[in-house]
């Protein structure tokens, strides 16, 4: 039940949080536009993509027997991601004129 809740809770929130809001805007004839958040959006999408690709490669290489090293790797990856995201959000990391 816990495993299904991990996936079901997120899907439920996405369907009702985003889906219901967009559906209500469609009935009000409002245009729905998704705007990027600049560099922070790229940091978030890049970290998510990189973590998914790394897990997709590393898990089969370990023959699906994950140990402490993989857990430490994920924690370090999260700490680095969080640091970069916060520095980007507070303007310490920026690209040229952006």
mmCIF file of C-alpha atoms in Angstrom:
data_model
loop_
_atom_site.group_PDB
_atom_site.id
_atom_site.type_symbol
_atom_site.label_atom_id
_atom_site.label_comp_id
_atom_site.label_asym_id
_atom_site.label_seq_id
_atom_site.Cartn_x
_atom_site.Cartn_y
_atom_site.Cartn_z
ATOM 1 C CA UNK A 1 0.000 0.000 0.000
ATOM 2 C CA UNK A 2 2.878 2.381 0.739
ATOM 3 C CA UNK A 3 4.434 1.838 -2.674
ATOM 4 C CA UNK A 4 1.164 2.514 -4.467
ATOM 5 C CA UNK A 5 0.677 5.640 -2.331
ATOM 6 C CA UNK A 6 4.077 6.943 -3.419
ATOM 7 C CA UNK A 7 2.985 6.903 -7.043
ATOM 8 C CA UNK A 8 -0.750 7.448 -6.604
ATOM 9 C CA UNK A 9 -0.389 10.524 -4.409
ATOM 10 C CA UNK A 10 1.770 12.316 -6.942
ATOM 11 C CA UNK A 11 -0.488 11.383 -9.842
ATOM 12 C CA UNK A 12 -3.565 12.498 -7.886
ATOM 13 C CA UNK A 13 -1.969 15.867 -7.078
ATOM 14 C CA UNK A 14 -0.920 16.388 -10.700
ATOM 15 C CA UNK A 15 -4.351 15.516 -12.065
ATOM 16 C CA UNK A 16 -6.315 17.648 -9.647
ATOM 17 C CA UNK A 17 -3.763 20.390 -9.008
ATOM 18 C CA UNK A 18 -2.713 21.121 -12.554
ATOM 19 C CA UNK A 19 -5.409 19.365 -14.562
ATOM 20 C CA UNK A 20 -8.408 20.815 -12.789
ATOM 21 C CA UNK A 21 -6.962 24.327 -12.854
ATOM 22 C CA UNK A 22 -6.235 24.129 -16.582
ATOM 23 C CA UNK A 23 -9.683 22.673 -17.244
ATOM 24 C CA UNK A 24 -11.344 25.556 -15.420
ATOM 25 C CA UNK A 25 -9.297 28.058 -17.425
ATOM 26 C CA UNK A 26 -10.355 26.378 -20.668
ATOM 27 C CA UNK A 27 -14.028 26.761 -19.728
ATOM 28 C CA UNK A 28 -13.420 30.465 -19.034
ATOM 29 C CA UNK A 29 -11.862 30.793 -22.530
ATOM 30 C CA UNK A 30 -8.543 31.895 -21.141
ATOM 31 C CA UNK A 31 -5.342 31.061 -22.962
ATOM 32 C CA UNK A 32 -3.057 28.709 -21.064
ATOM 33 C CA UNK A 33 0.619 29.523 -21.483
ATOM 34 C CA UNK A 34 3.533 27.871 -19.776
ATOM 35 C CA UNK A 35 6.395 30.264 -19.181
ATOM 36 C CA UNK A 36 9.916 29.226 -18.376
ATOM 37 C CA UNK A 37 11.446 30.613 -15.203
ATOM 38 C CA UNK A 38 14.721 31.466 -16.880
ATOM 39 C CA UNK A 39 17.857 29.775 -15.630
ATOM 40 C CA UNK A 40 16.143 28.163 -12.635
ATOM 41 C CA UNK A 41 13.815 26.238 -14.934
ATOM 42 C CA UNK A 42 16.813 24.878 -16.816
ATOM 43 C CA UNK A 43 18.533 23.918 -13.563
ATOM 44 C CA UNK A 44 15.453 22.061 -12.333
ATOM 45 C CA UNK A 45 14.827 20.260 -15.633
ATOM 46 C CA UNK A 46 18.519 19.454 -16.081
ATOM 47 C CA UNK A 47 18.884 17.993 -12.594
ATOM 48 C CA UNK A 48 15.766 15.882 -13.008
ATOM 49 C CA UNK A 49 16.890 14.622 -16.411
ATOM 50 C CA UNK A 50 20.422 13.920 -15.230
ATOM 51 C CA UNK A 51 19.260 12.018 -12.152
ATOM 52 C CA UNK A 52 16.864 9.914 -14.226
ATOM 53 C CA UNK A 53 19.517 9.089 -16.837
ATOM 54 C CA UNK A 54 22.118 8.273 -14.186
ATOM 55 C CA UNK A 55 19.688 6.011 -12.346
ATOM 56 C CA UNK A 56 18.679 4.386 -15.629
ATOM 57 C CA UNK A 57 22.335 3.555 -16.286
ATOM 58 C CA UNK A 58 23.644 2.842 -12.776
ATOM 59 C CA UNK A 59 20.866 0.582 -11.499
ATOM 60 C CA UNK A 60 21.238 -2.078 -14.238
ATOM 61 C CA UNK A 61 25.038 -1.866 -13.947
ATOM 62 C CA UNK A 62 24.685 -2.862 -10.289
ATOM 63 C CA UNK A 63 22.366 -5.734 -11.297
ATOM 64 C CA UNK A 64 19.489 -4.102 -9.386
ATOM 65 C CA UNK A 65 21.200 -4.730 -6.030
ATOM 66 C CA UNK A 66 21.624 -1.229 -4.676
ATOM 67 C CA UNK A 67 23.901 -0.664 -1.733
ATOM 68 C CA UNK A 68 24.984 2.100 0.548
ATOM 69 C CA UNK A 69 27.184 3.686 -2.132
ATOM 70 C CA UNK A 70 24.209 4.336 -4.394
ATOM 71 C CA UNK A 71 22.271 5.893 -1.516
ATOM 72 C CA UNK A 72 25.198 8.159 -0.661
ATOM 73 C CA UNK A 73 25.475 9.101 -4.342
ATOM 74 C CA UNK A 74 21.788 10.091 -4.438
ATOM 75 C CA UNK A 75 22.117 12.151 -1.253
ATOM 76 C CA UNK A 76 25.198 13.964 -2.576
ATOM 77 C CA UNK A 77 23.467 14.570 -5.919
ATOM 78 C CA UNK A 78 20.481 16.063 -4.074
ATOM 79 C CA UNK A 79 22.681 18.303 -1.908
ATOM 80 C CA UNK A 80 24.553 19.620 -4.952
ATOM 81 C CA UNK A 81 21.273 20.149 -6.819
ATOM 82 C CA UNK A 82 19.746 21.984 -3.869
ATOM 83 C CA UNK A 83 22.805 24.200 -3.507
ATOM 84 C CA UNK A 84 22.862 25.098 -7.219
ATOM 85 C CA UNK A 85 19.089 25.709 -7.289
ATOM 86 C CA UNK A 86 19.219 27.988 -4.238
ATOM 87 C CA UNK A 87 22.200 29.925 -5.556
ATOM 88 C CA UNK A 88 20.420 30.341 -8.876
ATOM 89 C CA UNK A 89 17.206 31.469 -7.200
ATOM 90 C CA UNK A 90 18.998 34.096 -5.089
ATOM 91 C CA UNK A 91 20.923 35.441 -8.074
ATOM 92 C CA UNK A 92 24.401 34.231 -7.160
ATOM 93 C CA UNK A 93 24.571 32.076 -10.295
ATOM 94 C CA UNK A 94 23.560 33.759 -13.524
ATOM 95 C CA UNK A 95 24.411 33.675 -17.205
ATOM 96 C CA UNK A 96 25.918 36.819 -18.724
ATOM 97 C CA UNK A 97 23.151 39.383 -19.180
ATOM 98 C CA UNK A 98 20.344 37.265 -17.757
#
